XYZ file of C-alpha atoms in Angstrom:
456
model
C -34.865 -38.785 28.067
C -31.934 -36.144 29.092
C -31.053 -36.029 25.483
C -34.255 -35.270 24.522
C -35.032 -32.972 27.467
C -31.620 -31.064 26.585
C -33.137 -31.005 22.540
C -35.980 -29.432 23.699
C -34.052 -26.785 25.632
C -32.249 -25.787 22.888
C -35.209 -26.447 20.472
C -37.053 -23.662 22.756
C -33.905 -21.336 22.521
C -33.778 -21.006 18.888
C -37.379 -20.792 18.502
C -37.543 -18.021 20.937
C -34.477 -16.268 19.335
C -36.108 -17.045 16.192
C -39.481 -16.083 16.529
C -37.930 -12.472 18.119
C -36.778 -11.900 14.884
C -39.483 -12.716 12.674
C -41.635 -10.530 15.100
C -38.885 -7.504 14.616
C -39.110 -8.021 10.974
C -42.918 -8.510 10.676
C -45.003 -5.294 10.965
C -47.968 -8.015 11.971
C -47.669 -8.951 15.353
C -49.628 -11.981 17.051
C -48.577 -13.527 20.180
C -49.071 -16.891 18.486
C -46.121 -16.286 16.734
C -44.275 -16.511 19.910
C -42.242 -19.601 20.350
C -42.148 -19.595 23.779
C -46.590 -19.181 24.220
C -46.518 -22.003 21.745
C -44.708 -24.097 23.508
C -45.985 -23.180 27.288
C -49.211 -23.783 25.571
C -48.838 -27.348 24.299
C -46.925 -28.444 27.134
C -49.341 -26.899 29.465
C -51.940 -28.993 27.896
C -50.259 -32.306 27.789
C -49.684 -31.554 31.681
C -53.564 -30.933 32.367
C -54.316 -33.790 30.150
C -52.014 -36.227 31.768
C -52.883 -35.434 35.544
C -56.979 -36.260 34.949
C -56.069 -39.173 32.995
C -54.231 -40.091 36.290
C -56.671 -38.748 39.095
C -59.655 -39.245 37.872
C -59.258 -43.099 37.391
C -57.170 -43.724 39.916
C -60.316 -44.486 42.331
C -62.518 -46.030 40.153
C -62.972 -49.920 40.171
C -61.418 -51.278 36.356
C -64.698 -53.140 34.594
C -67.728 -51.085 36.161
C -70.197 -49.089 34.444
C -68.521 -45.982 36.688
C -65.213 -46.682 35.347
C -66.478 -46.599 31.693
C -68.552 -43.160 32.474
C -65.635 -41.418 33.862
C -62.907 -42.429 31.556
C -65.520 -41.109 28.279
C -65.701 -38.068 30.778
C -62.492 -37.837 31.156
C -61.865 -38.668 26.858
C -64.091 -35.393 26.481
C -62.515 -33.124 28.305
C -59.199 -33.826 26.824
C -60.185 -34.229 23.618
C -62.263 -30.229 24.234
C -58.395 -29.496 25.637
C -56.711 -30.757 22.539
C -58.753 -28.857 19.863
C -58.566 -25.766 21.817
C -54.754 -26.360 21.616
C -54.918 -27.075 17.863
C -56.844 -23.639 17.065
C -54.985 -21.840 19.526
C -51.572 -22.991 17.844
C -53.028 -23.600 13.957
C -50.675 -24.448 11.250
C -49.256 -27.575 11.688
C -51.405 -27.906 14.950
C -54.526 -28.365 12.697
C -53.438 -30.617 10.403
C -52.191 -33.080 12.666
C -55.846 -32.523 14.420
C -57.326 -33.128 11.660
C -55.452 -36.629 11.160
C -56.378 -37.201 15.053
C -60.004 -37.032 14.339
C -60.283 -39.273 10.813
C -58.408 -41.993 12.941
C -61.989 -43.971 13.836
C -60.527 -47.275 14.294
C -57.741 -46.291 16.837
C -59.094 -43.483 18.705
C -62.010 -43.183 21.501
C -65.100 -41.647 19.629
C -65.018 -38.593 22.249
C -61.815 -37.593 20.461
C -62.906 -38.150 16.883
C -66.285 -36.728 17.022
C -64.562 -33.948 18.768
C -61.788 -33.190 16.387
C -63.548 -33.585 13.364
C -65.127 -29.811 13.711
C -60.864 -28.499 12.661
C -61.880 -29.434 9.268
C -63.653 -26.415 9.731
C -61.933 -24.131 11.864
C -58.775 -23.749 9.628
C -57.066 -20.705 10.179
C -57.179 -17.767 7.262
C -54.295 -15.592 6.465
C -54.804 -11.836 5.859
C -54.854 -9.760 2.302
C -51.078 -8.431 3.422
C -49.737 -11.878 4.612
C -51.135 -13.159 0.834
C -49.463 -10.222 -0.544
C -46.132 -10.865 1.121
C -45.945 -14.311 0.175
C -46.855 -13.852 -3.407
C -44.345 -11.056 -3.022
C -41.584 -12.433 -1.728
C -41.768 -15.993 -4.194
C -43.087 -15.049 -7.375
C -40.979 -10.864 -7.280
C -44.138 -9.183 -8.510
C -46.783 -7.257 -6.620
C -50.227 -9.086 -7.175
C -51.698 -6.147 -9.117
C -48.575 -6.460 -11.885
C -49.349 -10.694 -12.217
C -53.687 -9.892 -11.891
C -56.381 -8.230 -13.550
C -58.348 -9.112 -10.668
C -57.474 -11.285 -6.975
C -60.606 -12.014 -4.837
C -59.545 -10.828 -1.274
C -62.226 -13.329 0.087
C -60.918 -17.375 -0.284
C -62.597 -20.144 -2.033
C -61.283 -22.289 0.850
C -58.938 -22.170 3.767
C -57.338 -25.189 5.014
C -54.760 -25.578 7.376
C -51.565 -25.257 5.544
C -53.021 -22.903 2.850
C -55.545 -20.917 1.447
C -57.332 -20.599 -2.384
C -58.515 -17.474 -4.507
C -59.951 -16.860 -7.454
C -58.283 -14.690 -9.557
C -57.628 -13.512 -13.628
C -54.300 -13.114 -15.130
C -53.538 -10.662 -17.375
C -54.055 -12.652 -20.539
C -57.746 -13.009 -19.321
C -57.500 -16.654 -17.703
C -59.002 -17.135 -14.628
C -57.043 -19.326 -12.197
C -57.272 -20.844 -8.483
C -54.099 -19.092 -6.502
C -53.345 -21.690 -3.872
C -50.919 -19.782 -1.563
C -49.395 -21.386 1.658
C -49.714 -19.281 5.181
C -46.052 -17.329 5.519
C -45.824 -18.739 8.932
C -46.328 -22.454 8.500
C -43.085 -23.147 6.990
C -41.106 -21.522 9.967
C -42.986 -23.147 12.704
C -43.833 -26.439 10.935
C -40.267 -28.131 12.053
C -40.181 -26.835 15.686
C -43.757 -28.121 16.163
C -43.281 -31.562 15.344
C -40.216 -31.807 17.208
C -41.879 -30.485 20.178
C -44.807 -33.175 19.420
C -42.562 -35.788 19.232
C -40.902 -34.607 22.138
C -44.593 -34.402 24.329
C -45.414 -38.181 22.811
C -42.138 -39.339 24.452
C -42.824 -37.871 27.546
C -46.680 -39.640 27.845
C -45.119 -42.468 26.616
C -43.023 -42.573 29.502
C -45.806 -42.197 31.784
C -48.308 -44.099 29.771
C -46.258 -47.473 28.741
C -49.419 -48.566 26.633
C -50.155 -45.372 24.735
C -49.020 -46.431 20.938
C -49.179 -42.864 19.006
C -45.275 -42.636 18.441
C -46.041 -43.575 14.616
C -48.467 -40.577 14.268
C -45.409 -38.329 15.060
C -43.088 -40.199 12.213
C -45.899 -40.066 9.327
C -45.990 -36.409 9.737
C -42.494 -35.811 9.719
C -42.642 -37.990 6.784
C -45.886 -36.140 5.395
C -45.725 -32.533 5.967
C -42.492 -31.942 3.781
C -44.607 -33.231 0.898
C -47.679 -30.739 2.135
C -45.465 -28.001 2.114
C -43.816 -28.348 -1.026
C -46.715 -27.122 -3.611
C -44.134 -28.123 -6.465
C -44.175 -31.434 -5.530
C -48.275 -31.025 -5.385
C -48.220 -29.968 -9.132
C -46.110 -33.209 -10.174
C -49.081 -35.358 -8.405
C -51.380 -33.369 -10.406
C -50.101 -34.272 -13.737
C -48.872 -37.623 -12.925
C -52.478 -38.845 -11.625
C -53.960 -36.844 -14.898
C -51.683 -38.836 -17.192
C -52.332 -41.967 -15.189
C -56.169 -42.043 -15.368
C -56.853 -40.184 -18.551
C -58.302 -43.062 -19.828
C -61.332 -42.008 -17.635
C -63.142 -39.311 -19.359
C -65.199 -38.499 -16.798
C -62.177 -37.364 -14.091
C -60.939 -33.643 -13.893
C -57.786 -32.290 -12.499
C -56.866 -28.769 -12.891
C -53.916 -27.802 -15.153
C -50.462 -26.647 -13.489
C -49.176 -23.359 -14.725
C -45.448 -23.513 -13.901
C -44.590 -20.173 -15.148
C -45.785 -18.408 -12.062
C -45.610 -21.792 -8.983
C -42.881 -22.314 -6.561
C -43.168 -24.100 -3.337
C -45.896 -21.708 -1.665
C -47.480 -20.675 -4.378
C -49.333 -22.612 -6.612
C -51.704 -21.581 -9.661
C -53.873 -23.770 -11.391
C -57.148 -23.986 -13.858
C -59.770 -23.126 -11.924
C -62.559 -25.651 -11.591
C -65.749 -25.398 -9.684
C -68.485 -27.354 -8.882
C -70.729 -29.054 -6.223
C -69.582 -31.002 -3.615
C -69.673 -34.604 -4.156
C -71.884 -35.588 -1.369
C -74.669 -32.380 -1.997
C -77.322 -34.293 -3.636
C -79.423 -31.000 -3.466
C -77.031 -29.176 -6.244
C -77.263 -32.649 -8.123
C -80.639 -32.793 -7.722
C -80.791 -29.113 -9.331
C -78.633 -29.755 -12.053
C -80.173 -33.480 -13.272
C -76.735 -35.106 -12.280
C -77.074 -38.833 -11.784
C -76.191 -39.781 -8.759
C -75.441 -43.269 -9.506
C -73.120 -42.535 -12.095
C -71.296 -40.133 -9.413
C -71.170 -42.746 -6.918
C -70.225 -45.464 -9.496
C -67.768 -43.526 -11.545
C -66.148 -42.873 -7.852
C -65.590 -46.010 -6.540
C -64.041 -47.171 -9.909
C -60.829 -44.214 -9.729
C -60.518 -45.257 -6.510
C -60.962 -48.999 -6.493
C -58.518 -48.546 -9.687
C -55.652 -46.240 -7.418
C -55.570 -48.570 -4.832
C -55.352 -51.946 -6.518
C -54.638 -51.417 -10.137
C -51.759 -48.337 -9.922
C -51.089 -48.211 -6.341
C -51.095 -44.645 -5.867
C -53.637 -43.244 -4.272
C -55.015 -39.565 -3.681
C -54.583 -39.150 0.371
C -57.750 -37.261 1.312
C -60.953 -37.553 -0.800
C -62.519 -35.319 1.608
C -65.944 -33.825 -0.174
C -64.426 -30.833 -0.384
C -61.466 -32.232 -2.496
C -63.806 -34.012 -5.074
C -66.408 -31.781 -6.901
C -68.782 -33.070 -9.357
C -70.072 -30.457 -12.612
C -71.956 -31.079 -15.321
C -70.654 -29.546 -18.670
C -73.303 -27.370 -19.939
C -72.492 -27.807 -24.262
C -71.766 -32.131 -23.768
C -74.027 -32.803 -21.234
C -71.087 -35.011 -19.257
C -70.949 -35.171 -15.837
C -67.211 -34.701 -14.472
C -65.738 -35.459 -11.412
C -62.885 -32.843 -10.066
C -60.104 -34.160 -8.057
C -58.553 -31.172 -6.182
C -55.593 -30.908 -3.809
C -53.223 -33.400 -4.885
C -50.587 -33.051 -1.838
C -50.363 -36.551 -0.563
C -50.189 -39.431 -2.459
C -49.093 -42.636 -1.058
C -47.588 -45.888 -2.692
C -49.506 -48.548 -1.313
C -47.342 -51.978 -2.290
C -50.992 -53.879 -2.647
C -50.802 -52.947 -5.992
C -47.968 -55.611 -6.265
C -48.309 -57.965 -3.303
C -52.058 -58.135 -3.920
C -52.380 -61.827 -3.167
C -50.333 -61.463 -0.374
C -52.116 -58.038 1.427
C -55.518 -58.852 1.365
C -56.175 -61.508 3.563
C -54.430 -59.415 6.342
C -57.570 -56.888 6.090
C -59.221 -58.900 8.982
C -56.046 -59.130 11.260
C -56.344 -56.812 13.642
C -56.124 -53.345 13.225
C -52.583 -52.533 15.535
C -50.824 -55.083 12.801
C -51.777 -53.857 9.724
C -49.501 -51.610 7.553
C -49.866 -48.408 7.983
C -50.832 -47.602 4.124
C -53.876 -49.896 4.614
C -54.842 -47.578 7.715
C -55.257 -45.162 4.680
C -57.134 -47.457 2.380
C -59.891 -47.914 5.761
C -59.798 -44.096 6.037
C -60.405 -43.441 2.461
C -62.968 -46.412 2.426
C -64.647 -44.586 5.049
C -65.021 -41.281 2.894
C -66.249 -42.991 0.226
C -68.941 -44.670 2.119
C -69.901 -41.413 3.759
C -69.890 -40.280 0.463
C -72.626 -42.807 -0.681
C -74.365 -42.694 2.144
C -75.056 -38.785 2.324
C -76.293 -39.396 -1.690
C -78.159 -42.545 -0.735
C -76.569 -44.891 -3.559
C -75.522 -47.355 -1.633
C -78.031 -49.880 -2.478
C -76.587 -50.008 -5.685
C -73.429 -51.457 -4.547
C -71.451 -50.272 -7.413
C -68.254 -49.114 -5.370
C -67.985 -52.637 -3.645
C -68.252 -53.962 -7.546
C -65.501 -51.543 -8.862
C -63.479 -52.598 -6.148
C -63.705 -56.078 -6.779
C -63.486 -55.730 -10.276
C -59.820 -54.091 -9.768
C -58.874 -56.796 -6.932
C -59.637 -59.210 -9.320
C -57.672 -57.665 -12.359
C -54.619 -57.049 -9.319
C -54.601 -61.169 -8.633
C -54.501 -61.748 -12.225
C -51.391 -59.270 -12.637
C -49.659 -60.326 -9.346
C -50.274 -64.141 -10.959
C -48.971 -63.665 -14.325
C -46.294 -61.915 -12.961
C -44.947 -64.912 -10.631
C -45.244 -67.444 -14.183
C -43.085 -67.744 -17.455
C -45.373 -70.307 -18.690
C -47.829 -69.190 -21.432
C -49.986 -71.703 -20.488
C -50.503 -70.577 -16.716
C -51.098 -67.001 -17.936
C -53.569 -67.811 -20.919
C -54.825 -69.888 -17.551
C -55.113 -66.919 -14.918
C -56.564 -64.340 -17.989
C -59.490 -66.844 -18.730
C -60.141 -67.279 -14.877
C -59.744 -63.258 -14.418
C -62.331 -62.750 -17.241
C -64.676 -65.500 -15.755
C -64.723 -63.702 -12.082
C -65.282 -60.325 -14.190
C -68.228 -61.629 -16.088
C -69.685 -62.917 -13.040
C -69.556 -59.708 -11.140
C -70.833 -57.495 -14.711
C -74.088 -60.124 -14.519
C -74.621 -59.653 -10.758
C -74.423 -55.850 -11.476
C -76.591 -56.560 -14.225
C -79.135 -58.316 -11.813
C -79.119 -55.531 -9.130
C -79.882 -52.881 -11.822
C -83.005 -55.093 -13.281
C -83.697 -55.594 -9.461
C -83.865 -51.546 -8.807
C -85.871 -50.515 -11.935
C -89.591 -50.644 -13.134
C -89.130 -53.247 -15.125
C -87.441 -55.456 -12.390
C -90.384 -54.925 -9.731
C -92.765 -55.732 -12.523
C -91.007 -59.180 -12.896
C -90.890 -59.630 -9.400
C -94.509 -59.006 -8.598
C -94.931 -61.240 -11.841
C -92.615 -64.095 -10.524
C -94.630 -63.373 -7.088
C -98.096 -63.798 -8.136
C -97.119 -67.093 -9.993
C -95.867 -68.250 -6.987
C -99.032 -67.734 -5.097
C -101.039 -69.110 -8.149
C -99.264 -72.532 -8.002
């Protein structure tokens, strides 16, 4: 713990030395930018938190109904402490909020419920700080690269912000441009994180976050690097162009670097509004369906899988001249590897251990599972069951390729391929059944079937 105290000594030298700088420099001054109120700020908070985690329990009987009432009293309050800290701070802040308050299965629901409103709250940068950024990366003033650049942003998330804009050729493109101060502050806040998880650990011997801290670290390079968001763009449009019905917006390299990013711009609906698919006849079953199979096929069948199918990352439009319904994957800055794609057999019978053991890549697969059933839940599809049947479709075609893998014997693989096609027939007829189940047709059979019962 000297070491680290030491690290953080220095860390809050440089940052202040640092920060003076970029202040001198930067005609734009906010006292966020300070190192120094950053810092005071978040250790300030981890104090405050710390002490009513300690005082306020420290009287109460373990196992009552008073004990449970004051610890979610106490969960509150922190977690009220710890957005305020996250908005205050922003940036990198946010995003690791943001994480916080997806993690249902690990964290108290005060602090999820809580947290969830940063998806929100995302900070926005101003026309000049856009300017300057575009400025300083690309060499060229935005009125030299645009016929037009929407001050106002599509979106605003917590690393970067979208507009609309129309080059000088006449295309109109989606300028994803990164804050200017994320990538200066983005190191010194997770090392003052990790620094702040180390000290509650100390105090705390049970609290088990430490592995938050190291998937960020891992993570946010990736975020920040918009380049390396363009080559997940392409690679997952190559990978799944056999679906016709997925979107993902075209890359144009001439005019990206690493905080600027421009792409085709595609817009549509939200893929949970059933009102705007209501209003533009889009099926919702298909949506829902079509879904669950890019997903169900990314996590078992590829085995790499888009990070954050938030709504606002997948939009659904219907093309006005075909008359197809599309779904658009946006924000392709995460992807993970998830080694079920190869040690299928092996990874999913460990889906009921629990949750503390399992791998942290199938903590993703829960959290995207999640989405997706919010997702079908919000357009009310989820009678249907067609997600659970895409996903068991591709489990079934991952055995199979995990099996014939493990064999040189022609026999055992003409073997495994009949068995895979039997399972797959058998899950296309119970599909089958559900549909006749749902429609007209079905309830007429039933009340048929019904009446013949009674008859008898």
């Amino acid at each position: 713990m000297a070491r680290r105290a030491f690290k953080l000594a220095s860390f809050a030298t440089i940052a202040a030395s640092t920060t003076g700088f970029y202040l001198y420099s930067n005609k734009h001054l906010d006292p966020n930018d300070f190192g120094v109120v950053r810092i005071g700020r978040a250790v300030a908070t981890t104090a405050v938190i710390t002490y009513d985690y300690l005082t306020s329990l420290r009287s109460v009987p373990r196992g009552t109904e008073e004990y449970d009432h004051v610890k979610s009293q106490v969960h509150l309050r922190s977690a009220e402490r710890l957005r305020d800290l996250c908005c205050a701070n922003r940036g990198t802040f946010i995003k690791v909020g943001q994480h916080l308050g997806a993690l249902d299965y690990l964290l108290p629901e005060e602090y999820t419920r809580t947290l969830k409103v940063l998806h929100s709250q995302a900070p926005r940068s101003t026309m000049q700080e856009i300017e300057q950024v575009i400025r300083e990366d690309l060499g060229k003033e935005i009125k030299e690269l645009f016929i037009s650049f929407e001050d106002a942003p599509l979106g605003a998330a917590s690393l970067a912000q979208v507009h609309k804009a129309v080059l000088q050729d006449g295309r109109t493109v989606a300028v994803k441009v990164q804050h200017p101060k994320v990538q200066m502050q983005s190191s010194k806040d997770m090392l003052l994180m990790e620094i702040l998880v180390l000290a509650v650990k100390q105090i705390f011997p049970d609290f088990e976050f430490m592995w938050l801290v190291e998937e960020a670290k891992k993570n946010l390079p990736l975020e920040l690097d918009f380049l390396n968001e363009g080559r997940n763009a392409e690679k997952v449009a190559h990978m799944f162009k056999c679906f016709d019905f997925l979107k993902v917006p075209k890359i144009y390299w001439e005019l990206s670097t690493r905080r600027v990013l421009l792409m085709e711009l595609l817009e549509g609906g939200q893929v949970d509004d059933k009102a705007y698919m209501e209003r533009n006849c889009i099926n919702v079953n298909e949506i829902s369906r079509n879904l669950g199979k890019l997903y169900s096929e990314m996590i078992f069948v590829k085995g790499f899988v888009h990070c954050d199918p938030h709504p606002g990352n997948v939009l659904v439009k219907k093309c006005p001249t075909t008359g197809k319904t599309h779904i658009i994957l946006l924000d392709h800055g995460l992807y993970q590897n998830v080694e079920i794609r190869t040690n299928a057999a092996s990874y999913l019978p460990q889906i009921t251990m629990l949750l503390n053991n399992v791998p942290r890549q199938m903590l993703l697969l829960l959290k995207t599972n999640d989405l997706l059933r919010g997702i079908e839940s919000a357009l009310q599809t989820r009678a249907s069951a067609s997600s659970f049947l895409n996903m068991s479709r591709c489990c079934v075609r991952a055995v199979a390729m995990y099996q014939r893998s493990r064999t040189d014997s022609l026999y055992k693989k003409a073997q495994i391929s009949i068995s895979e096609a039997l399972s797959l027939w058998q899950i296309n007829l119970y599909e089958f059944f559900l549909r006749l189940k749902g429609s007209q047709l079905g309830n007429w059979v039933i009340a048929f079937l019904s009446w013949m019962h009674h008859s008898t």
